[in-house]
Coordinates of C-alpha atoms in Angstrom, one line a residue:
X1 CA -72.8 -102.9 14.5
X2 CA -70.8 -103.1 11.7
X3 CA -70.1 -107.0 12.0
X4 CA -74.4 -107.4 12.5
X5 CA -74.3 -106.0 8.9
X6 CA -71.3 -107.5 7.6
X7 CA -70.0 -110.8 9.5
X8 CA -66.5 -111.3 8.0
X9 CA -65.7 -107.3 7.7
X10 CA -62.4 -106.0 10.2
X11 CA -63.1 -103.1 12.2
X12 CA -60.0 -101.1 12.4
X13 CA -59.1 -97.1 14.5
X14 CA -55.9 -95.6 12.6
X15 CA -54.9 -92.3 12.6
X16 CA -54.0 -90.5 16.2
X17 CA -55.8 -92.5 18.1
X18 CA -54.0 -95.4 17.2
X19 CA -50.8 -93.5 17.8
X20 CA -51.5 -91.7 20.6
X21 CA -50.7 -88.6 19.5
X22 CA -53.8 -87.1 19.7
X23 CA -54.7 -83.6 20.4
X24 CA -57.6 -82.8 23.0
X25 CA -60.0 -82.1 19.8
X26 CA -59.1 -85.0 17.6
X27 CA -60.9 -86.9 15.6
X28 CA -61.4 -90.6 15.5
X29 CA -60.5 -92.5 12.9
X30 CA -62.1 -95.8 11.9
X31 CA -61.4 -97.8 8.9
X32 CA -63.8 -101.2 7.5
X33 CA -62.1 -103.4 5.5
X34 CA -64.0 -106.3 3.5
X35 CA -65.1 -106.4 0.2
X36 CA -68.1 -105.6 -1.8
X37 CA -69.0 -104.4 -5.1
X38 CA -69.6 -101.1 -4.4
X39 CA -69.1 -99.1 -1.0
X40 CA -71.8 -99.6 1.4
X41 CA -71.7 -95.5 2.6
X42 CA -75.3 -95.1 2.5
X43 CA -75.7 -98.7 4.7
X44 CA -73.8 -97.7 7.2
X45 CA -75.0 -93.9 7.5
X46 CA -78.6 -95.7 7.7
X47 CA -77.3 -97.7 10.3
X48 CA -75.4 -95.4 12.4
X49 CA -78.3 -93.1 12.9
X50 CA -81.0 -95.8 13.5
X51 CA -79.0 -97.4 16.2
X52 CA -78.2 -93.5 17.3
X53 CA -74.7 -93.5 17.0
X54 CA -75.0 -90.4 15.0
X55 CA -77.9 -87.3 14.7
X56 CA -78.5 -87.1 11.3
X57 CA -78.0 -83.6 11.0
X58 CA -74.1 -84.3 11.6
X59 CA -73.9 -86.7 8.8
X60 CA -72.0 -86.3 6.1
X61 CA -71.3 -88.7 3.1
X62 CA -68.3 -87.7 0.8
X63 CA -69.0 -90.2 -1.5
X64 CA -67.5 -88.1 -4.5
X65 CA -64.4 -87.8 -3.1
X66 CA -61.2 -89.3 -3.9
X67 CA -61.4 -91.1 -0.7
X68 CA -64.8 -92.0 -0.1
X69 CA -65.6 -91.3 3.6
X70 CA -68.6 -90.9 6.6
X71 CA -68.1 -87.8 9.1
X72 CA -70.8 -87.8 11.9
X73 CA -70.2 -86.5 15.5
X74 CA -71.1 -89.3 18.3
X75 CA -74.1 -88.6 19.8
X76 CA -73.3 -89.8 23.4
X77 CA -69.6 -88.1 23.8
X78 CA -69.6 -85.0 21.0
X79 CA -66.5 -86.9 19.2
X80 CA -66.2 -86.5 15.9
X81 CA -65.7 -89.4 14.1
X82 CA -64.5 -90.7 9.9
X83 CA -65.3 -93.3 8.8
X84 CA -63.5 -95.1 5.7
X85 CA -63.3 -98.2 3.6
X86 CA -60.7 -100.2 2.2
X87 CA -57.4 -97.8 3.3
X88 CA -55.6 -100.3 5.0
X89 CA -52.6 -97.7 4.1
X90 CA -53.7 -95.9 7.0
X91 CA -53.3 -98.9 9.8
X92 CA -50.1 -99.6 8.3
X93 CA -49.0 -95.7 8.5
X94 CA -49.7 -96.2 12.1
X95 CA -47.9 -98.6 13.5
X96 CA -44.7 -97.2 11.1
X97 CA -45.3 -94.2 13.6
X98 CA -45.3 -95.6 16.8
X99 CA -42.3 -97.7 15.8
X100 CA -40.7 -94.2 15.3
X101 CA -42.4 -93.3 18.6
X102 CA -40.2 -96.2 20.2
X103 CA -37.0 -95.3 18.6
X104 CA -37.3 -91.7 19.7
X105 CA -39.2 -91.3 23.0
X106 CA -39.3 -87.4 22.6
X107 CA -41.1 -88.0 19.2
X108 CA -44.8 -87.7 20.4
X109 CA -44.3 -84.4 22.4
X110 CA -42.4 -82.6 19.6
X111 CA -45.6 -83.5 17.3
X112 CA -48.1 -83.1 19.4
X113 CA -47.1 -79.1 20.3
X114 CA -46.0 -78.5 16.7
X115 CA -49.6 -80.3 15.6
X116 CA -51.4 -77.9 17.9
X117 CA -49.3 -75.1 16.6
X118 CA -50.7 -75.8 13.2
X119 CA -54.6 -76.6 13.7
X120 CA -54.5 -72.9 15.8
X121 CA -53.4 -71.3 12.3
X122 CA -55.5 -73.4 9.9
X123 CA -52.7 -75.2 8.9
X124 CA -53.2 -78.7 9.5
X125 CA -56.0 -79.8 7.3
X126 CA -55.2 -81.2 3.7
X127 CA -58.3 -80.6 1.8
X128 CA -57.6 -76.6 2.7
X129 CA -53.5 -77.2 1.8
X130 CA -52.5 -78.0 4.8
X131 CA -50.2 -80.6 6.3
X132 CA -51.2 -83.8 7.3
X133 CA -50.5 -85.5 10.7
X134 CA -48.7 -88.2 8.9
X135 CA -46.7 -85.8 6.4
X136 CA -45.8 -83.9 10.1
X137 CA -44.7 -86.9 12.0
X138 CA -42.0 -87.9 9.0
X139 CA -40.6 -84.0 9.0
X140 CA -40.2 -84.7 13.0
X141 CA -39.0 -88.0 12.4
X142 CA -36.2 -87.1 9.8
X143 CA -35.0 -83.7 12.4
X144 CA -34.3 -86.6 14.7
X145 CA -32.7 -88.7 12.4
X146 CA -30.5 -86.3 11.6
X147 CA -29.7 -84.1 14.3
X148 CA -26.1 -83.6 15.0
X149 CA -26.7 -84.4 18.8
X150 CA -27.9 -87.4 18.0
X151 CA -31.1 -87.0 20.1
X152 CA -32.2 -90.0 21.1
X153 CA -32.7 -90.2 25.2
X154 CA -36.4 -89.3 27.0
X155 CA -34.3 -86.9 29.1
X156 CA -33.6 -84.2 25.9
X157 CA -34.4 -81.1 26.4
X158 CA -37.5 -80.4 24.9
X159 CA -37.9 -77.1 24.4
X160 CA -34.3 -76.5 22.8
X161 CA -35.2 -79.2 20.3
X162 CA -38.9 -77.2 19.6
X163 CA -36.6 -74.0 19.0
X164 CA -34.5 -76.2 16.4
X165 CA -37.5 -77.7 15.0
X166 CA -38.7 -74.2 14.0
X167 CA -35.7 -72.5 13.4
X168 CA -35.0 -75.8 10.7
X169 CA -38.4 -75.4 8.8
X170 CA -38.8 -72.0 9.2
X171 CA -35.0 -70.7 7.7
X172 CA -33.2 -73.1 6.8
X173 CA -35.0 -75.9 4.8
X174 CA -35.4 -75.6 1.0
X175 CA -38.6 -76.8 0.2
X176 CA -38.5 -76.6 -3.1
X177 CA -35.1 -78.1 -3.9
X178 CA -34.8 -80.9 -1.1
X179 CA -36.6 -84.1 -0.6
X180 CA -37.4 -85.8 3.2
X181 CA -36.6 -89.6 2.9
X182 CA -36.4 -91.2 6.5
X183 CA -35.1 -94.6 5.0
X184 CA -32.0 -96.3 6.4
X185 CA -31.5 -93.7 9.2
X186 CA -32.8 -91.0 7.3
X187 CA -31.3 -88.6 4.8
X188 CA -31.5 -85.5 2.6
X189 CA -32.0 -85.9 -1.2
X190 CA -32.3 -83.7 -4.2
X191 CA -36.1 -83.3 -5.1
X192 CA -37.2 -84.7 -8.5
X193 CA -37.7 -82.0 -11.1
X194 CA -40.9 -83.4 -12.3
X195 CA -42.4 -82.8 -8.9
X196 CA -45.0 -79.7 -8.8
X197 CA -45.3 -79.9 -5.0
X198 CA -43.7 -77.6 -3.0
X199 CA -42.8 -80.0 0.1
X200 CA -41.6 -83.5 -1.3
X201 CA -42.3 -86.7 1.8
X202 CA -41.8 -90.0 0.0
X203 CA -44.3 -92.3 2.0
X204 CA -41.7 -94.5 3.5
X205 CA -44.3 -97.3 3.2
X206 CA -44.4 -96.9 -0.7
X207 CA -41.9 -94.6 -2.2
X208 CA -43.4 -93.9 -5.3
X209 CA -46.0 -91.6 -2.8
X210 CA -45.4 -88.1 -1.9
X211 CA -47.4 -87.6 1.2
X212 CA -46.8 -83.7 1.1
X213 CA -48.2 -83.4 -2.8
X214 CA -51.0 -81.8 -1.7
X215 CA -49.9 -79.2 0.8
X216 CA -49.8 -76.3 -1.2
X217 CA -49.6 -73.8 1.2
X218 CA -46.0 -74.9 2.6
X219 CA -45.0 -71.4 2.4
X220 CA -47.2 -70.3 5.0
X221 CA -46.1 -73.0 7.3
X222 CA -42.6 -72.1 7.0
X223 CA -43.5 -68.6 7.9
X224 CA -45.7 -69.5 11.0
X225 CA -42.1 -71.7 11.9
X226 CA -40.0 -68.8 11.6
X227 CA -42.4 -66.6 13.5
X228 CA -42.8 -69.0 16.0
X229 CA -38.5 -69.2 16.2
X230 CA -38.5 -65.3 16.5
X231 CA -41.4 -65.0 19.1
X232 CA -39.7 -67.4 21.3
X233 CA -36.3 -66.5 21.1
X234 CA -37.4 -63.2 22.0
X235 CA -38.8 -64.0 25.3
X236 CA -36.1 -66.7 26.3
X237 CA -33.6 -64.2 25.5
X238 CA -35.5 -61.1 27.2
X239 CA -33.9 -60.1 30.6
X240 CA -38.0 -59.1 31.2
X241 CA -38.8 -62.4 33.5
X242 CA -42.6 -62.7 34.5
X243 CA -44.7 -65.6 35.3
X244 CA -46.4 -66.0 31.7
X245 CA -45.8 -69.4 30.2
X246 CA -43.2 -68.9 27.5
X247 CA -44.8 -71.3 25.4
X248 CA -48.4 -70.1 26.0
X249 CA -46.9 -67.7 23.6
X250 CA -47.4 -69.6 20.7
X251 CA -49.9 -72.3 21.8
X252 CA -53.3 -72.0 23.7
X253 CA -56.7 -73.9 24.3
X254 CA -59.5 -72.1 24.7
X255 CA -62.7 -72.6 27.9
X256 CA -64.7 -75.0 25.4
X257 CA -61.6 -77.1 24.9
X258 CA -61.1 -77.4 28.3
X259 CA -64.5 -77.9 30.1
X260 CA -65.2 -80.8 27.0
X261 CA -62.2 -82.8 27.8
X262 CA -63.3 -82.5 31.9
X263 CA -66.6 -83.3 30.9
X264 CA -65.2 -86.3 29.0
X265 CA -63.0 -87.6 31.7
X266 CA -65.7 -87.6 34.4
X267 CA -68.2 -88.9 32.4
X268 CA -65.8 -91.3 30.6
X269 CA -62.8 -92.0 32.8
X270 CA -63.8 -94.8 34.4
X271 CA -64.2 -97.1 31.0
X272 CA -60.7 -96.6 29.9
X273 CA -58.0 -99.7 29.3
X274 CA -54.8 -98.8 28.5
X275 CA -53.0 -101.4 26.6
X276 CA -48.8 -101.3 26.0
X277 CA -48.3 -100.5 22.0
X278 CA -46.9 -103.6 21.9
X279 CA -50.0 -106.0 22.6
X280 CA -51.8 -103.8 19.7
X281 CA -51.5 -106.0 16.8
X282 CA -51.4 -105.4 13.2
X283 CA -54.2 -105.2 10.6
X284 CA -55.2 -108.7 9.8
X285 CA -56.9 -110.1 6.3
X286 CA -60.3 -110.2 5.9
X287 CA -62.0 -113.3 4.5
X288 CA -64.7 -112.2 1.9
X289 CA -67.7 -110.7 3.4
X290 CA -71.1 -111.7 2.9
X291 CA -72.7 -109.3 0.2

């Protein structure tokens, strides 16, 4: 569709989709790069519900925003979908992560719980002060990076490292004094006094960004950590033994959850091509797109 309208443009997905670390309600996330004199949001909402991608009472233009974007919900599988232009940042992001993802095989289950963990409590959406996937996947990243057992293998255990994870950025991390920098095999450095955010996450793709400037309600993430730390070294340590999941605790998915993904699997299932990471290339240039 997009190239019908716009030969030369590059259709790219970033975001977890790209990554795979997706949680069973994700969104997808689609960038077009190409250039044009001003951004074609109204083309492409025109577009997208003429050729009934989209119902048009699930469309949403944010075209005011600092980061000018098209939410609609897919008409044929319910999956909500953004749509962006020009943030080429975000394919790049990407395949930084699953780089990461390759270095640390346990990397993808330690976000993906701690992601759902968040979304549960609110706590995973930006515009609401929030942490981003992105800004979550460096703090996993750099607990890796420098763990003192040197976590590395795909045979860790992974529930001792989730009770680390917690216990690190629920009690012991100093937001406000310490910066996350996973450069060079990742370290801890002194946040800049200028900063007014309370979490400081250079953007290891371009240092000069902190990723975590906007999550202003760090505090509250630190306490849902620490909670989390308490609840379930409570019930490891309780000589009570039933056959509740420990960490059903702290994490759940409700009926609707469930029956859509089922629903999406039988109706879907039989379409999907899984590709190795490796064969996924790169974000390529676009050549100037007719007008």
């Amino acid at each position: 569709m997009v190239h019908n309208l716009w030969p030369l443009a590059v259709v790219e997905i970033f975001g977890s989709f790209r990554t795979g670390l997706l949680l069973p309600n994700s969104d997808i996330d689609i960038v077009i790069i190409g250039l044009w004199e001003k951004l074609p949001l109204r083309t492409l909402e025109s577009e997208l519900i003429a050729r009934r991608f989209a119902e048009s009472r699930t469309m949403h233009v944010l075209d005011m925003a600092q980061v000018p974007i098209i939410k609609f919900v897919d008409c044929e599988t319910k999956i909500k979908v953004d749509i962006s232009f020009n943030m080429a940042s975000g394919v790049h992001s990407a395949e930084l992560i699953k780089l990461f993802k390759r270095e640390y095989p346990v990397l993808g289950k330690l976000v993906m719980v701690v992601k759902q963990f968040l979304q549960q409590r609110g706590l995973n959406e930006v515009f609401s002060g929030g942490i981003s996937s992105y800004s979550l996947t460096i703090m996993c990243v750099s607990f890796l990076q420098l763990h003192p057992r040197k976590v590395v293998a795909s045979t860790a255990n992974l529930g001792v490292l989730l009770l680390e994870f917690f216990e690190l950025y629920g009690s012991r991390f100093s937001y406000t004094n310490i910066q996350i920098s996973v450069e060079n095999g990742g370290s801890y450095r002194r946040a800049p006094l200028t900063s007014i955010s309370q979490i400081f996450l250079p953007d290891p793709l371009n240092l000069e960004n902190n990723i975590g400037r906007a999550t202003n309600r760090i505090m509250a993430i630190k306490q849902a950590f620490r909670w989390a730390f308490e609840v379930l070294s409570l019930s490891i340590n309780s000589t009570q033994r039933n056959n509740n999941s420990i960490l059903g605790q702290i994490i759940h998915f409700n009926k609707e959850v469930v029956d859509q993904r089922t629903w999406l699997h039988k109706t879907f299932g039989h379409l999907i091509v899984v590709k190795p990471n490796d064969d996924e290339s790169t974000i390529s240039q676009p050549i100037e797109p007719n007008s």
